[in-house]
Amino acid sequence: MNGPVAIILAAGQGKRMKSERAKVLHEVCGRPMIRYVVDAARGAGARTIVVVVGFAADQVRADLHDEPDVLFAEQAEQLGTGHAAKVCRPILSDYEGPAMILVGDEPLLRPEPLADLFRRQQEDNAACLLGTAMLPDPTGFGRILRDSAGRFLRIVEERDCSPEERAIREVNPSCYVFRLPILWEALDRITTTNAQREYYLTDAPAHLMAMGEKVLALNVLAAEDVLGVNTRQHLAQATAIMQERIHDHWMTEGVTIVDPRNTYIDGRAIIGVDTVIYPFSAITGRVRIGSACKIGPHAHLRDGTVLDDGVEVGAFVEVNRSHLGSRTLVRHLTYVGDADVGERVNFGATAVTANFDGIRKNPTRIGDGTLIGAGAVLVAPVTIGKRAVVGANAVVTRGHDVEDGQTVAGVPARLLASARDVHQDAE
Ligand code: UD1
Ligand code: CA
């Protein structure tokens, strides 16, 4: 087992979400929340990450199958966060060292403060190091109780708070580093004498102190980073903050976003310098946009789309799983799906690639310098050569490929002229 280790609790149903899906799989800017937490844990220095799964365990396992450093522990019955940590004991039985415990429903966690927690735990060799945050509105969180000298005493869950305790604004964001194996002993002492009749992980620090161990609570986490998603409202709040971070990142990298409030960019998108994104555009999924492109207003770029440099995708254009070569223009009211398009191709308004035949999605190929007339329909699978012309409103039927330099028109499209004819006429 490579340390340091992180444990991410993700077995709960998230009842307040009212969903069939595991809460941690709900998406923030196109990615399941749990993925951000895995990234944060890894970024903080965790070499092995144990995800505790339970409700819809198969969904969560399937979603994380491509993460090589992630292992799973199964919590068959959700008896509380303390119990969730306990089910990791067999998988970590040989491991001695620091284990960070996080929850899977805090997608805004950042690696830097978590790395700090690992560092401080090493320095102080504390049995438990607890990151805390000061919130303007602490509702929903466990509160941090300290003595008059400011020393940590224990965590009280909101439901178990007295009115005075409720007023405390320092909260437990569930970001802990525990030393193993002493944590297992503390977990054995946890009982269910609380408002929810659950095993609370939040009781572990106080048990460690009673065992004579060192426990420190450090206020090192920013309010914005610890937003816990328990409801759909929280999901929208987390999405808004994450979207702001994504915009900020790309603007720093040299992308112009004309109206960030009305622009949606997936966490997995990549955008080149001097690209300008106009309002009401949505970039969803793994999309790669080159430099000096113009996107929108009202454009929708979907998963698997690659735009080379200088491409323009204008108003009410949707591009899906397609590659557009450099300086290709698709400026108005067009659908391009499953297409591999060359350089300097021009799509007239309302031209479409008809990629779906009712059973499968079929590819369209278009060569460099070709003109696709306004209203043309390209019924896939079909290939249009280089420097060809498809007339306005033509329907190029499936398999009736257009060769380099040919001009076709009509319904179904027929050959009007080929490059050779044009050449001979000239002679
Ligand atoms: C928990 C903390 C609370 C803290 C808050 C911050 C406890 C008892 N309370 O409350 O102090 O302020 O997080 O985020 O720990 N889970 C399991 N198995 C279970 C129960 C929960 O894996 O049996 C997982 C959930 O999937 C979730 C995480 O643990 O990802 C937290 O559970 P949740 O029910 O959201 O706890 P909170 O009420 O938010
Ligand atoms: Ca929570």
Tab-separated table of N, CA and C and ligand atoms in Angstrom, residues 16 23 103 105-106 140-141 174 227-230 234, ligand 2:
chain	number	residue	atom	x	y	z
A	16	ARG	N	-31.689	13.752	0.606
A	16	ARG	CA	-32.243	15.089	0.320
A	16	ARG	C	-32.148	15.453	-1.151
A	23	LYS	N	-25.500	10.127	-4.751
A	23	LYS	CA	-25.319	11.580	-4.677
A	23	LYS	C	-24.004	12.030	-5.288
A	103	VAL	N	-15.111	13.699	2.433
A	103	VAL	CA	-16.436	13.237	2.007
A	103	VAL	C	-16.604	13.518	0.513
A	105	ASP	N	-19.034	14.534	-1.195
A	105	ASP	CA	-20.027	15.520	-1.638
A	105	ASP	C	-19.516	16.956	-1.506
A	106	GLU	N	-18.178	17.123	-1.473
A	106	GLU	CA	-17.609	18.482	-1.416
A	106	GLU	C	-16.715	18.725	-2.635
A	140	GLY	N	-26.206	23.303	8.811
A	140	GLY	CA	-26.001	21.992	8.194
A	140	GLY	C	-24.697	21.323	8.579
A	141	PHE	N	-23.759	22.079	9.121
A	141	PHE	CA	-22.445	21.515	9.448
A	141	PHE	C	-22.338	21.174	10.938
A	174	SER	N	-15.369	18.102	7.380
A	174	SER	CA	-15.031	16.690	7.150
A	174	SER	C	-13.756	16.550	6.325
A	227	LEU	N	-18.206	23.800	0.486
A	227	LEU	CA	-19.641	23.667	0.258
A	227	LEU	C	-20.009	22.187	0.095
A	228	GLY	N	-20.825	21.686	1.003
A	228	GLY	CA	-21.255	20.289	0.941
A	228	GLY	C	-22.570	20.214	0.187
A	229	VAL	N	-22.633	19.324	-0.788
A	229	VAL	CA	-23.843	19.227	-1.611
A	229	VAL	C	-24.782	18.196	-0.987
A	230	ASN	N	-25.818	18.683	-0.337
A	230	ASN	CA	-26.823	17.782	0.236
A	230	ASN	C	-28.151	17.878	-0.496
A	234	HIS	N	-27.918	23.096	-3.307
A	234	HIS	CA	-26.457	23.117	-3.106
A	234	HIS	C	-25.724	22.769	-4.406
B	2	CA	CA	-22.797	16.401	3.420
